[in-house]
Coordinates of C-alpha atoms and ligand atoms in Angstrom, one line a residue:
X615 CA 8.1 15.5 -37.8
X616 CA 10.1 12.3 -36.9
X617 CA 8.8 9.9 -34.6
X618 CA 12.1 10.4 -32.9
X619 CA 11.2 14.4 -32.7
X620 CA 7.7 13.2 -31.7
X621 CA 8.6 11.2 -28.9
X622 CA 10.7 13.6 -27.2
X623 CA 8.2 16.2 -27.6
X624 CA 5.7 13.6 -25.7
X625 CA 8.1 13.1 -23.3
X626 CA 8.9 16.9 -22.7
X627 CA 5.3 17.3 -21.9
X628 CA 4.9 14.8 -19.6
X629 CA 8.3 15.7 -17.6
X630 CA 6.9 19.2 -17.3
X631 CA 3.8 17.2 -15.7
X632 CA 5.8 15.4 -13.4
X633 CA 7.8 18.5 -12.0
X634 CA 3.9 20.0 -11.4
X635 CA 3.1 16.5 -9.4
X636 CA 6.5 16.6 -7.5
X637 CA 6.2 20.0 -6.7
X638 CA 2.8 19.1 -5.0
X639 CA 4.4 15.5 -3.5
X640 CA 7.0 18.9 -1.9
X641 CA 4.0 20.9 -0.4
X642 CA 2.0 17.8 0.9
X643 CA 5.1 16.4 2.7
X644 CA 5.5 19.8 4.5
X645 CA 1.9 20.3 5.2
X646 CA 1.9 16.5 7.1
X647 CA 5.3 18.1 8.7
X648 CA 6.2 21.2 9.5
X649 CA 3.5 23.4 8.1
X650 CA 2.0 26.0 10.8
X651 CA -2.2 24.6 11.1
X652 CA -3.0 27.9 9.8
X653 CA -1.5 27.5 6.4
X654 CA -3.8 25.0 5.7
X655 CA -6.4 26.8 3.6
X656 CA -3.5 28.7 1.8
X657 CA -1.4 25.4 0.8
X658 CA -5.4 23.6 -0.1
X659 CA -5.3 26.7 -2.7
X660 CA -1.8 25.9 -3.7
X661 CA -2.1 21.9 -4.5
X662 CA -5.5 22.3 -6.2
X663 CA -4.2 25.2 -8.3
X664 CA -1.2 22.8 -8.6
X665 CA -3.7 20.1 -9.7
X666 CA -5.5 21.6 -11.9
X667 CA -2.1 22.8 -13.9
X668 CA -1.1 19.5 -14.4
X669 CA -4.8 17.9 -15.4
X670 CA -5.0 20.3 -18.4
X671 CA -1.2 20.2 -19.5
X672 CA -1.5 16.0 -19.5
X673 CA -5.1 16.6 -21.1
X674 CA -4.1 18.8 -23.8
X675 CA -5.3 17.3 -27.5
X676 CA -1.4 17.6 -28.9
X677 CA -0.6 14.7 -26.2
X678 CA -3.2 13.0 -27.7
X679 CA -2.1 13.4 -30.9
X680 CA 1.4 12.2 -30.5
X681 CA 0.6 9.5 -29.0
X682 CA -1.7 8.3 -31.6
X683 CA 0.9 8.9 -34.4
X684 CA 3.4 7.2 -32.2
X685 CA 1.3 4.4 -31.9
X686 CA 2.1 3.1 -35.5
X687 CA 5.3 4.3 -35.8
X688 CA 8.6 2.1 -35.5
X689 CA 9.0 2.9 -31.8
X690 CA 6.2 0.5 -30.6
X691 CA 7.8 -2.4 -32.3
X692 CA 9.4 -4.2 -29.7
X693 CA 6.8 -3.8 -26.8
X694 CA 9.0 -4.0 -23.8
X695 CA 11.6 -1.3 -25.3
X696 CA 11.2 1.9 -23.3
X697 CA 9.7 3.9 -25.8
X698 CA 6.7 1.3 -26.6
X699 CA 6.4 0.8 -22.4
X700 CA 5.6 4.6 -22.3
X701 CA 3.3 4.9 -25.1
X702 CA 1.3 2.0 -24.0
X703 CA 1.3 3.6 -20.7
X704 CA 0.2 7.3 -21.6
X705 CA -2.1 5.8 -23.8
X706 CA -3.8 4.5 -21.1
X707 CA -3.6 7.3 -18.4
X708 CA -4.3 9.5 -21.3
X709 CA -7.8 7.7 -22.0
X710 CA -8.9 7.4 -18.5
X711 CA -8.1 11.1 -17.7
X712 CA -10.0 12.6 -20.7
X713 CA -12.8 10.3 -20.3
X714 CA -14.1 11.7 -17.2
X715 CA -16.6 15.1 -17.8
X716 CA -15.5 17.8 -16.0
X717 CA -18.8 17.6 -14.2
X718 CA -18.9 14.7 -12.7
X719 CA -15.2 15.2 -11.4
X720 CA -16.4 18.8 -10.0
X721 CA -19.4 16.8 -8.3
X722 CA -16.9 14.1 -6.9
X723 CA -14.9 16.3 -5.6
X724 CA -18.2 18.4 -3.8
X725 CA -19.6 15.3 -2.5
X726 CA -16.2 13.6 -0.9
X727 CA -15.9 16.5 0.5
X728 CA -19.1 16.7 2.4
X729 CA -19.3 12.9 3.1
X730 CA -15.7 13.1 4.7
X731 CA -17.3 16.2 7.3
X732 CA -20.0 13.6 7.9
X733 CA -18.2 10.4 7.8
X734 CA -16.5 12.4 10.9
X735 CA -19.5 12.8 12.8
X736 CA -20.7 9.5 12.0
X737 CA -17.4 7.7 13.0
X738 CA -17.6 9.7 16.5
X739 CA -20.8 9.5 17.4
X740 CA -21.0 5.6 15.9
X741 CA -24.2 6.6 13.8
X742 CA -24.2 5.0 10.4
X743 CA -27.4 6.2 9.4
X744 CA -25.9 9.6 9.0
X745 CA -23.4 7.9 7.0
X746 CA -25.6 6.3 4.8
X747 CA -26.9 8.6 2.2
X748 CA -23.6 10.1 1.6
X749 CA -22.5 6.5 0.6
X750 CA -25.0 6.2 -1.6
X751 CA -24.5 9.0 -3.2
X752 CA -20.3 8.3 -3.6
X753 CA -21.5 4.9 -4.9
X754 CA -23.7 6.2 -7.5
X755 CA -21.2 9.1 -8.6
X756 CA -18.6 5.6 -8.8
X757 CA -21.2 4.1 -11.1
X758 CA -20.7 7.2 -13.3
X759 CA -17.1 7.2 -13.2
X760 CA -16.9 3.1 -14.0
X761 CA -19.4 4.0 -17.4
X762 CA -17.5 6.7 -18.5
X763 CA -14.1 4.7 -18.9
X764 CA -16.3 1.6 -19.9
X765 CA -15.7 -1.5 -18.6
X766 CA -15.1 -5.5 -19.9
X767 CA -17.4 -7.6 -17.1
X768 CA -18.7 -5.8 -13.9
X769 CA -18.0 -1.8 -13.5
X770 CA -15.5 -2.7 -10.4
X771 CA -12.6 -3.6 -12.7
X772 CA -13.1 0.0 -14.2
X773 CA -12.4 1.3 -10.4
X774 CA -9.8 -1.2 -9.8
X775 CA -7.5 -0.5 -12.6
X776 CA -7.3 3.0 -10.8
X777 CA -5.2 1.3 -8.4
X778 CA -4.0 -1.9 -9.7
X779 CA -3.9 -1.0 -13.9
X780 CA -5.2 -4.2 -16.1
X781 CA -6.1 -6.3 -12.7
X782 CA -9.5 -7.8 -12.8
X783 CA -11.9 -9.0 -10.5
X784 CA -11.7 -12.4 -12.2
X785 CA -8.1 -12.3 -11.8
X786 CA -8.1 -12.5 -8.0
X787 CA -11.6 -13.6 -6.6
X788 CA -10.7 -16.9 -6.5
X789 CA -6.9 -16.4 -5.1
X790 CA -8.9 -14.0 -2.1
X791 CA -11.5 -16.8 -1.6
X792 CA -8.8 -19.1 -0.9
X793 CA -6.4 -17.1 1.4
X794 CA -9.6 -16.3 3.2
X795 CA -10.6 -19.6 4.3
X796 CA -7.6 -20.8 5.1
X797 CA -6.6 -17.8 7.2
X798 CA -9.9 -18.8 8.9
X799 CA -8.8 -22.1 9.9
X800 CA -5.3 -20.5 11.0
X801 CA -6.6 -18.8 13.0
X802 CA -8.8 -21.3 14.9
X803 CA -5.4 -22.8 15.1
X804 CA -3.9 -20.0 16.4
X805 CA -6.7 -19.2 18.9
X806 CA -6.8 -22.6 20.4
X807 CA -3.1 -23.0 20.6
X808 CA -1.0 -24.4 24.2
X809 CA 1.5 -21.5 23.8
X810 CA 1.2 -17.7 23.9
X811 CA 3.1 -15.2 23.2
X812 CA 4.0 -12.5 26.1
X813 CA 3.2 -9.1 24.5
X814 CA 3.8 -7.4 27.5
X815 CA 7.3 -7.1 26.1
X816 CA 6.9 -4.6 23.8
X817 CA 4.6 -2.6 25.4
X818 CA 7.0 -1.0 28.0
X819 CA 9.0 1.8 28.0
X820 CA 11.0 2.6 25.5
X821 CA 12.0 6.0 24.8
X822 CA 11.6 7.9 21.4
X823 CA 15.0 9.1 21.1
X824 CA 16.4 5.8 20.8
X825 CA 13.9 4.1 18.9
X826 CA 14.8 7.1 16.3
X827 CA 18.2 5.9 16.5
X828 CA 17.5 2.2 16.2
X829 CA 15.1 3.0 13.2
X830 CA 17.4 5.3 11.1
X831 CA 20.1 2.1 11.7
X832 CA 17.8 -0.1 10.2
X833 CA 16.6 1.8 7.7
X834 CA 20.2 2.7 6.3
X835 CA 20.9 -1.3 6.4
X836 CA 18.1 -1.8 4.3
X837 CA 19.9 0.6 1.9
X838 CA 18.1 3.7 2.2
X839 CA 20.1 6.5 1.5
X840 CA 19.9 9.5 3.8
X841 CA 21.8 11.7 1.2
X842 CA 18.6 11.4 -1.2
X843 CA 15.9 11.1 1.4
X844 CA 14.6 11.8 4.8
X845 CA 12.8 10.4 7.9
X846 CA 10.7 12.6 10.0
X847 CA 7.9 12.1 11.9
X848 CA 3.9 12.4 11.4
X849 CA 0.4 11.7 12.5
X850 CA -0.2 8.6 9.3
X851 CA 3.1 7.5 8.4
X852 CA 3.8 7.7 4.2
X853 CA 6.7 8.0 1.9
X854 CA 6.7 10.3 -0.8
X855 CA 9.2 9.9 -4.0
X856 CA 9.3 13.2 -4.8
X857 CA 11.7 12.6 -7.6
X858 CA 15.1 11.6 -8.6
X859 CA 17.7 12.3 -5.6
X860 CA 14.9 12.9 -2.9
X861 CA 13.0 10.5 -1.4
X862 CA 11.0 10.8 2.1
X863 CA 9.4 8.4 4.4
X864 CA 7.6 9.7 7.8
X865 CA 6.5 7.9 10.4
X866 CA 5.2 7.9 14.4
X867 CA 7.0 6.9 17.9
X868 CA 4.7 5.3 20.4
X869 CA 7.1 5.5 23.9
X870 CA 4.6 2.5 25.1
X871 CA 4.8 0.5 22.3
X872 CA 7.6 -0.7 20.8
X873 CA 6.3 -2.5 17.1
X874 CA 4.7 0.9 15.7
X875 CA 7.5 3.0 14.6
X876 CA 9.5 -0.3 14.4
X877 CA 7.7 -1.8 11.9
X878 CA 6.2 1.3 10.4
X879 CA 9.7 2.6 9.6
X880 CA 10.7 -0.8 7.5
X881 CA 7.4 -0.5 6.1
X882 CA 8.0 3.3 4.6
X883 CA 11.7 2.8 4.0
X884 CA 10.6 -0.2 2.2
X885 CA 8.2 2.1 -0.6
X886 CA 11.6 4.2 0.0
X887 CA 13.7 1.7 -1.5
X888 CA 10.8 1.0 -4.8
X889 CA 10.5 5.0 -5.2
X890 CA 14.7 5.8 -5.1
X891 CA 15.0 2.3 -7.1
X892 CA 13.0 3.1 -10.3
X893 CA 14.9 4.4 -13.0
X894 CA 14.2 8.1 -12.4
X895 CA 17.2 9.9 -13.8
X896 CA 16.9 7.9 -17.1
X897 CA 13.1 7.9 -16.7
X898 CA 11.6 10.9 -15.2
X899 CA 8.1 12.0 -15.9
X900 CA 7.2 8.9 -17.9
X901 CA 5.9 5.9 -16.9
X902 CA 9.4 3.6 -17.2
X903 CA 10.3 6.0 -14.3
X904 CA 7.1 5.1 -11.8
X905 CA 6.0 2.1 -10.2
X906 CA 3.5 -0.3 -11.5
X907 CA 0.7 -0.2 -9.2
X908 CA 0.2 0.2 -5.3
X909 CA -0.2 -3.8 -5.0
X910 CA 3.4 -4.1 -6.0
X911 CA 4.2 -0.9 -3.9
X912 CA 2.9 -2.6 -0.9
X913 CA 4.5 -6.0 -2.1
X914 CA 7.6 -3.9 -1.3
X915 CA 7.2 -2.4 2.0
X916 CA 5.6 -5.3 3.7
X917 CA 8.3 -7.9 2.3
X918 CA 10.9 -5.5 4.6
X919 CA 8.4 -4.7 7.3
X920 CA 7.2 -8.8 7.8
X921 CA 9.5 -11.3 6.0
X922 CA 12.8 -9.5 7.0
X923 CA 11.8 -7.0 9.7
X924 CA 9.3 -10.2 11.7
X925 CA 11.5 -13.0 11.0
X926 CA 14.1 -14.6 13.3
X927 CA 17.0 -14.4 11.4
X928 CA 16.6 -10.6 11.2
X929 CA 16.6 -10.3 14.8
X930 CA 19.6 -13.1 15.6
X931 CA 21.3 -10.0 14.2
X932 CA 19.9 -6.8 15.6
X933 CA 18.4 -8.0 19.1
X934 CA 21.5 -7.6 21.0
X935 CA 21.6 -4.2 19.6
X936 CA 18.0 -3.5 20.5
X937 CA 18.4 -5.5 23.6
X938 CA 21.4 -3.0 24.8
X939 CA 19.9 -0.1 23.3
X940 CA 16.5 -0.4 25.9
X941 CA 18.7 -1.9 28.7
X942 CA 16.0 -2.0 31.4
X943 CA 12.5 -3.1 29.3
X944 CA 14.4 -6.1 27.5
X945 CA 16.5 -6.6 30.4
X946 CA 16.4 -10.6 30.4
X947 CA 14.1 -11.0 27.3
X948 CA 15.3 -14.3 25.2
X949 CA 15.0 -13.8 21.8
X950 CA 12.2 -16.5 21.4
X951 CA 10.3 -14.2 23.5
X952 CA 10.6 -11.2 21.7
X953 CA 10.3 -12.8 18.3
X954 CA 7.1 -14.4 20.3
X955 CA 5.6 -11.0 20.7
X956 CA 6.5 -9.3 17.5
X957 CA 4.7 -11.9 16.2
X958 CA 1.3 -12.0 18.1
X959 CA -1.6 -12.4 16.7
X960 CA -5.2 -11.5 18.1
X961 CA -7.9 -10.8 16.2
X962 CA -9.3 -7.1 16.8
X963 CA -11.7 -4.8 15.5
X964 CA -9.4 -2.2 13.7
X965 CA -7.8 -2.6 10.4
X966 CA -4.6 -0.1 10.8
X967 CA -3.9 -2.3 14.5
X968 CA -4.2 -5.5 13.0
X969 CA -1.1 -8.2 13.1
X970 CA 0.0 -9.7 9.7
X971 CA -2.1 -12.7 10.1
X972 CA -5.4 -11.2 10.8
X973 CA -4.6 -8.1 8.5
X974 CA -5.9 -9.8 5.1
X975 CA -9.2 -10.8 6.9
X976 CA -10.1 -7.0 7.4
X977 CA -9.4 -6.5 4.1
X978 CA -11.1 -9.5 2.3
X979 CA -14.2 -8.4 4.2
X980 CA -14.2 -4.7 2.5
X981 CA -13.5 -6.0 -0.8
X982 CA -16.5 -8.5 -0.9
X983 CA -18.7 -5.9 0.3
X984 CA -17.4 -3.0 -1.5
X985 CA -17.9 -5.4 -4.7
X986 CA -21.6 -6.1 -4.2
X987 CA -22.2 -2.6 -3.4
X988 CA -21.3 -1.9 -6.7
X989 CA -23.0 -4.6 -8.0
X990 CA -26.3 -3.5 -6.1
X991 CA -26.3 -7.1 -4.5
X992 CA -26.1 -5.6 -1.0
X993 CA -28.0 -2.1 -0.1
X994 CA -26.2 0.5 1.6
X995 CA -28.6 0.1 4.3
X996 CA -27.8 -3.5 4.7
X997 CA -23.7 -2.6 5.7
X998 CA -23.6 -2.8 9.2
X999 CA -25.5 -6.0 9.5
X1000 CA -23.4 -7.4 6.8
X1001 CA -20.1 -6.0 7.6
X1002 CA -20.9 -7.7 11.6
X1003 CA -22.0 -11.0 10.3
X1004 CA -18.8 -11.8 8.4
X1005 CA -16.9 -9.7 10.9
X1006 CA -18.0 -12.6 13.3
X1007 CA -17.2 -15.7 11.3
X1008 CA -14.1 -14.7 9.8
X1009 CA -12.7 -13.2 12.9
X1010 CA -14.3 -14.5 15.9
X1011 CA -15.8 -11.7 17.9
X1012 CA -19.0 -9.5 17.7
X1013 CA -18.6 -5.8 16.7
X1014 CA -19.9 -4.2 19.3
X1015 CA -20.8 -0.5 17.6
X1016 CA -20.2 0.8 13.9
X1017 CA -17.3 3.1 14.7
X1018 CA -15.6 -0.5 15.5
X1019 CA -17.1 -1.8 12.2
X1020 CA -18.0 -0.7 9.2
X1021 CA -17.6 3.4 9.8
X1022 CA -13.6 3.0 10.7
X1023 CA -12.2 3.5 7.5
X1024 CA -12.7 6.8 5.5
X1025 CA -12.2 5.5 2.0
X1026 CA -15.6 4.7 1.1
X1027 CA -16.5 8.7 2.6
X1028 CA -13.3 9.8 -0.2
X1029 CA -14.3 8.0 -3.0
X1030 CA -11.8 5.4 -2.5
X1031 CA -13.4 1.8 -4.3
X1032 CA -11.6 -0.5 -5.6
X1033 CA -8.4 0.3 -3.4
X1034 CA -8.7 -2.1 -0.2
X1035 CA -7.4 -5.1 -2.5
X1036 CA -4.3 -3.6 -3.3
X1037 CA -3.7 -4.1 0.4
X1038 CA -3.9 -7.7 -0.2
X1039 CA -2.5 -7.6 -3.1
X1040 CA 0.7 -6.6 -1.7
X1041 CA 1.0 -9.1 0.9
X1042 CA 0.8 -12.1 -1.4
X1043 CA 2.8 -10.4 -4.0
X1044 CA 5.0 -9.6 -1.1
X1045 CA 5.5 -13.6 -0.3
X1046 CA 5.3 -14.8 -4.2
X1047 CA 8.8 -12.2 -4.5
X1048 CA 10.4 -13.3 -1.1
X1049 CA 10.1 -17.0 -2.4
X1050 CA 11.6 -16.1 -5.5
X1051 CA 14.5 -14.2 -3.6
X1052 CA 15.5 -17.0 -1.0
X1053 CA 15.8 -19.8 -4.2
X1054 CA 18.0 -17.2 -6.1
X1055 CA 19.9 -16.0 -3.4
X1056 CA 20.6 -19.4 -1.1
X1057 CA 22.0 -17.9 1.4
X1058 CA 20.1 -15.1 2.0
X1059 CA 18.9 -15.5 5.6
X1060 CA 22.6 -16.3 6.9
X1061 CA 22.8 -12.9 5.3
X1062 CA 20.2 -11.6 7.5
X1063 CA 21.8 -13.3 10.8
X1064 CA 24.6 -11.3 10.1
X1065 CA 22.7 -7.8 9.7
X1066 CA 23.6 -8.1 6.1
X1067 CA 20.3 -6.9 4.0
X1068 CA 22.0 -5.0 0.8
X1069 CA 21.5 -8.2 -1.2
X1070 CA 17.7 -8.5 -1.3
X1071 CA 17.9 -4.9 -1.8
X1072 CA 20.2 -6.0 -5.1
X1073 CA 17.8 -8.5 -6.3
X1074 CA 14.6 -6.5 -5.9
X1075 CA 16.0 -3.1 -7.4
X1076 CA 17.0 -5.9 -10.2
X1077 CA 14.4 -7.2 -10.8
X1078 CA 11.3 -4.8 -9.8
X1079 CA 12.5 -1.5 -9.1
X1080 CA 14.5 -1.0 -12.6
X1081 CA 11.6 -2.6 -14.2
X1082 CA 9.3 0.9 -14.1
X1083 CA 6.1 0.3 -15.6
X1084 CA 8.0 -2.7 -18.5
X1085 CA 5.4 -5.1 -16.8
X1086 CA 1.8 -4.5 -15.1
X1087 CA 1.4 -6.5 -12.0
X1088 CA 0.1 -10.0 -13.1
X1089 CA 2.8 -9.9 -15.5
X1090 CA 5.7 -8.9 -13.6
X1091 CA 4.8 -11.4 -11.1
X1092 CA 5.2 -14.2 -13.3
X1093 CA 7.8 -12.9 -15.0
X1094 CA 10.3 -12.7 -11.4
X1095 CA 8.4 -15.9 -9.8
X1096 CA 7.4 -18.1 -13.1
X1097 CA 3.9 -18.3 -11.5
X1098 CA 0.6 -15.9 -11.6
X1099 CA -0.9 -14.3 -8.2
X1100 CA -0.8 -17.4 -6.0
X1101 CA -2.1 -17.4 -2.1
X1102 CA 0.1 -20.4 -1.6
X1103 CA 3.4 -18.8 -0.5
X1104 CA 1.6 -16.9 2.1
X1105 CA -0.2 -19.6 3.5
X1106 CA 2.5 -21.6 3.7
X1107 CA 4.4 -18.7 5.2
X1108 CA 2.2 -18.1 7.9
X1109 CA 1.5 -21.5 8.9
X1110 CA 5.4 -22.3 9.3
X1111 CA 5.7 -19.3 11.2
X1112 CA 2.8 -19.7 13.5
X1113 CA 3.1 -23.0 13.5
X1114 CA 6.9 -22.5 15.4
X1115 CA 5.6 -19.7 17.7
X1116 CA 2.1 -21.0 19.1
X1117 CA 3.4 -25.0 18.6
X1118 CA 1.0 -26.8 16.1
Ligands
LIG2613 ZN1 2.2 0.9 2.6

């Protein structure tokens, strides 16, 4: 056999993979939309039937065997070509897939499952204690699963590349540590500032019809297309690529409150535009045709949902239309004002609530502890009084019960370490690329004051959508901005546009 024949062979195999996984991406999207609640149990059956298919065709030895007689053939010769990108790729998922033993991925899946029923009951009734011993039991089965794909340095970076493939704890410590304290100091800043913002502005009626309408306008400046993709609505907003030509984002109205399905419909449509961007039709089922990690992925949606969809060149443009749209609640609002409010910031005990500024603390916090869990530098038992005490002096205020601290996220309780970061990640990814954007493309927020957003769409699809899986993160970043992971841009973001708004 050729290495030509063998390659398409590979590739054969992992399209008839990917047509398993976007069949399931088809069934979850309908069971978050329009599945009847008692079809749940059935379509459970389905996906991990569905599952299951794909593990053991992507596991089978003859991948493994054509990728390792690819691997000294001529196709690897120039590493960014395609063909080498997808072999060094499947290599890797190929690895970390069969080095797992079936029974410790059986007894993952047995014990998430419990500790989600009592993370539950925990969360409600604010009782970590109950909590406790199933953490410690997800932590040691993530012990397991860090040894059995072996690790260079501490077993996080094994949990990390899950997420975030060839990032390392060393890699980003330091950057986080930075952002951290001076988002600490911002925020004093912030806190102590003369001016205010009035966030009573948003929080009036405004009725979900027309913030549908105002959304879907948005969404299709940003370039979304609505022939190969959809918007509907859900209980937690996601976007699913489900494969070339079909591309869904879902999110949720709040008639109270204006930012929610605002921002959270930029935010999807901005993974939109990364999923129908990457090179599917060419690329389909192999790693040139996904994205590189969910650091970049969230580098994406947050550039459209803060740097475009917060800024005030964005809204020169589409207040008026807002403005007339909800004729009564913004009935006299100045734009100042409502850029005020978009833009408030006030530190709060919930993650998924939190504004852009105080959003990286709640996630800097998880990591560090998440980290030393792992490490066995903190006990489990040790979490609450931990999880409070920075809570306090990164934030400013006093948790008052665990269901407001350290029991609000269900991760941990699904087996989800190493993930928090990305969330990070993504913002200062997010303002490293934006940067990059505004000195290549001079003009680009007089584009924005005139409702014109297609270009940054251009220059992203350019030069990170097209890319697939060429680059992994750290790389790709310095290959689009000439520097590695930097806090810097977002700092200096923040403290220009907080500086205007609260006058410091
Ligand atoms: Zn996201």
């Amino acid at each position: 056999m050729s290495a030509k024949e063998q390659y398409d062979e590979l590739t054969q195999r992992t399209r008839e993979v990917a047509l398993l996984g976007s069949t399931s991406a088809v069934l979850h999207w309908d069971q978050e939309t329009y599945m009847p609640p008692e079809g749940n149990e059935l379509r459970s059956e389905q996906l991990s039937m569905l599952a299951g298919m794909a593990h053991d065709k992507f596991t089978d030895k003859r991948i493994g065997d054509l990728i390792a007689g690819l691997e000294s053939s001529d196709l690897v010769k120039d590493p960014l070509s395609p063909e080498a990108v997808n072999i060094r790729e499947l290599r890797h998922q190929y690895d970390k897939e069969t080095k797992l033993p079936k029974s410790l991925v059986e007894e993952m899946t047995r014990t998430t499952s419990r500790a989600q029923k009592e993370w539950v009951q925990a969360r409600k009734d604010s009782d970590f204690k109950r909590f406790q011993p199933w953490l410690e039991k997800v932590l040691e089965l993530k012990r397991q699963q860090a040894e059995a794909y072996g690790y260079e340095g501490e077993p996080y970076n094994a949990l990390l590349d899950d997420y975030e493939p060839g990032a390392t704890v060393d890699d980003i410590e330091k950057v986080f540590a930075n952002l951290r304290d001076e988002l600490v100091d911002l925020l004093d800043k912030i806190k102590g500032a003369p001016k205010q913002p009035d966030v009573s502005i948003v929080e009036r009626e405004y009725d979900v019809d027309k913030q549908k309408i105002f959304g879907e306008m948005v969404a299709s400046a940003m370039g979304f297309n609505f022939k190969a993709g959809r918007l509907d609505i859900t209980t937690h907003p996601f976007c699913t690529g489900i494969g070339y030509g079909d591309t869904r984002i879902l999110t949720r109205y709040n008639p109270k409150r204006l930012n929610d399905a605002l921002f959270g419909t930029m935010h999807e449509a901005g993974h939109g535009l990364y999923e129908s961007g990457l090179p599917k039709t060419d690329h389909f089922g192999t790693p040139m045709g996904e994205s590189v990690s969910l650091g970049i992925h969230e580098s994406q949606s947050r550039m459209w949902e803060n740097q475009v969809g917060r800024s005030k060149p964005f809204w020169q443009h589409f207040f008026p239309i807002l403005q007339n749209l909800f004729k009564e609640s913004l009935h006299g609002v100045k734009l100042d004002d409502f850029y005020a409010a978009i833009n408030n910031v006030a530190p709060s005990y919930i993650r998924v609530e939190a504004d852009e500024c105080t959003y990286n603390l709640h996630i800097l916090l998880r990591f560090e502890l998440e980290r030393a869990l792992l490490r066995g530098d903190l006990k489990p038992a040790d979490v609450p009084d931990e999880w409070n005490s920075r809570f306090e002096k990164y934030l400013g205020i006093k948790v008052d019960k665990d269901s407001n601290g350290c029991l609000q996220d269900v991760h941990w309780s699904f087996g989800l370490v190493g993930y928090f970061p990305t969330y990070t990640l993504g913002n200062i990814y997010s303002a490293q690329f934006f940067n990059q954007a505004k000195k290549e493309l001079p003009d680009l927020e007089q584009q924005f004051e005139r409702g014109e957003l297609v270009n940054l769409r251009h220059w992203l699809k350019e030069k990170i959508h097209s890319q697939g899986q060429r680059f992994r993160a750290t790389d790709l970043v310095e290959e689009v901005t000439g520097s590695p992971l930097d806090h810097r841009p977002t700092i200096d973001y923040m403290k220009a546009k907080y500086g205007e708004i609260y006058g410091f």
